[in-house]
Amino acid sequence: MTIKTSTSFTQKALDSFWSDKLSSDQKITGLPNVLPKNIFERLIGETNLRSTVSGCGINTSYDAAVKQCEAKVAAIVAECQRNNTKYSDNEFNLDDMEYCIRPLTITESDTVIGGERTKLRSSKKSMTTRTVNTRTGTTKLTATKVREPACAKRINEIFDAPQFFTGHEPHLQDIRQGSEGDCWFLSSLGCLAVDEAHPQLINKLCPKRARNEKIGVYGFVFYRDGEWVSEIVDDKLYLTNPDYDDCDDDRRSVWDRSHGRLDPEASRADYKKTFQTGSDALFFGSCADPNETWVPLIEKAFAKIHGDYDSICGGWPGEGVEDLTGGVTTEFITADILDKDSFWTEGLLKVGKDFIFNASTRDYNHPDPDQLGRQGIEDDHAYSVLRAVEYYGNRLCLVKNPWGETEWNGPWSDGSKEWTPEALHILNHKFGNEGIFWMPYEDFLNRYDEIWRTRIFHCDWFNWHVAQHWTTVNVPWSGDYNETSFHFDIPVPTTAVIVLSQLDARYFGGLTGQHTYHLSFHLHVPGQNSHVVRGYSSGDRSATTEIFLEAGAYEVFLQITGYRDDTLPKIEDVVRYNWLDRRDKLIQIGLKHDMAYLKGVVQEDIQKKDKRTSLTTPVTLTTPSTFTPPTTPPSTPAPPIPKDAAGMTKDSWNASCVVGLKIYTNHTIALIGLGKAADAVKVEISPDLAKKDHGIHQDEKENFSD
């Protein structure tokens, strides 16, 4: 079809506009380095950075992270014992609230939540009036809503008899959300703490040999961008209320009037006992037991590894489970579920076995949520799904609110007419406002807008392996399929979980720039026009699918849609604004940013041989260029532009994204290759894998289909 080109003034203006905005240069370039090259190279030292990981056991990365974590803790303990001191974490000193709470920013209001779907950030509602039972009677202390912690103290200053775990395995009733908007994270943590399901998953995050409670050092491991990483924290925690001497005059006068018959020292001690002792004194998350500490410490480590507490405010619950387990999450919109019976039998009934589930609600933007008629289910909030059972024809779900209170009040709620002594015994349920409740499956689907299902790979009966490959791709303005594609071979029939991911930008908040990306992909057999399956977006970071694949070669075509929000701060502006006043913070977050983007090996940098890419071929990581501030515009006036084209300045679309393909199978994948979407790039497979016995996998296929 021939399109006749217009020669009108409007057409010339449009042609000029598109010429300026959409560059014809398709060369993929590395993304900007935040830190100067010499500083970055000195900080990373001999760090081993890999963009390609050949097929390996699912726990290989985890075992390495635990070993590193234990070694760090052992070194800290030895040093503290030599110096006769408790451990103090100078990298995340809670006394510096500016560093530990607030992200890199330009102004207080430069963070904008864009799009129709905002991340869940519901926090436990703060009480402005607190009733306190004291020696002299009951007193009400009224104060303004607390927006930040008052002070930080060590665990032995807060708890009478502190213990990481108080004599039992971590339990779902332990978890209570505080003033942080991290319901997405704590609901994910709650899914791991079900006694009859996966109590070992909490223990995997907190290796026993990676903590010393006497010294005050705790080590944890989390999953990030395809690998496990470790983090170390000390035992300081934030409190809601200030020390007695630091109270404002009004607050202290109210307290003193209610304790007029006490001497000053007794009044001071009673104040500390009331407001600064036990789990209730903590500002952020806490355990239900007044002396248990594992919840606030793991939340602190999660905040530190992401940069600060603000960075973990708001998120998708499925991504939280991924960060804690290394699993793969699929998001389901409840209104879009085709077969609700199948979703029950093949999905929810397997909670705690093959899968972990969360559920979430959207923000209804109602001035009085109690008037929505949602029967106790909060809006803009995440919940843990703990069990699913069939009881005398009733399909029931056991759900937990991470607040540790506020429950469903419809059918099968605590005290409802459906309960009998037999039902309480069989379902092992007790009434109480601890945030744990049963509800019918039909109401569960009607009240929750999204369900997040995460496949867990830690089960011993499934010998999972993973291979992954990361690269940097240009993102076209039009949202077309990308020129870069991934290719892989399956040597034998197997179940495959395929994940296309982008970097977790939560780790470098403030330095994410103005672009965001939405991922999806099509899986093809080379030479066939129709696709085998489509990978749908799940949360912000990835697109996934799970499918049984026959042996053979496959292609993954990428569809990455980019969005630019000009109201968000540019990276160079954030650097200019913070390089003097918040140097340490900029170095910390900038280092996380630059190391993450080293994963994105540009395709042209990969060595090629006869159009083949092999994992046995060494991959050289190119050092990103040094950050350079934008040059000053020339003083000479720009050439005049047509009046109709006013405002069409040179601010072209220039979007690049680091993406990685991860493939989980029951047997090692030799490699994942890169090529052009239009090319049939052949990838090599390991001869050993090609000789795997076919019959075993046929049995596996039959089991999977059941």
XYZ file of C-alpha atoms in Angstrom, residues 12 58 83 90 116 129 178 258 291 318 355 363 372 386 415 431 456 484 543 575 639 695:
22
model
C 5.904 19.478 7.981
C 17.484 -23.526 43.141
C 36.432 -4.456 72.347
C 27.223 2.692 61.455
C -4.632 4.045 37.843
C -6.150 9.402 72.190
C 2.881 -0.620 62.902
C -1.954 12.378 86.766
C 9.114 -9.791 74.552
C 2.985 -11.009 45.661
C 1.673 -22.180 46.542
C -8.521 2.096 47.263
C -18.823 0.937 52.043
C -3.504 -19.043 55.465
C -19.382 -15.338 66.940
C -12.749 -16.260 68.738
C 7.395 -22.013 46.054
C 15.906 -8.136 21.016
C 5.577 -11.105 33.513
C 22.249 14.044 42.253
C 16.473 28.481 14.900
C 10.863 -41.704 30.585
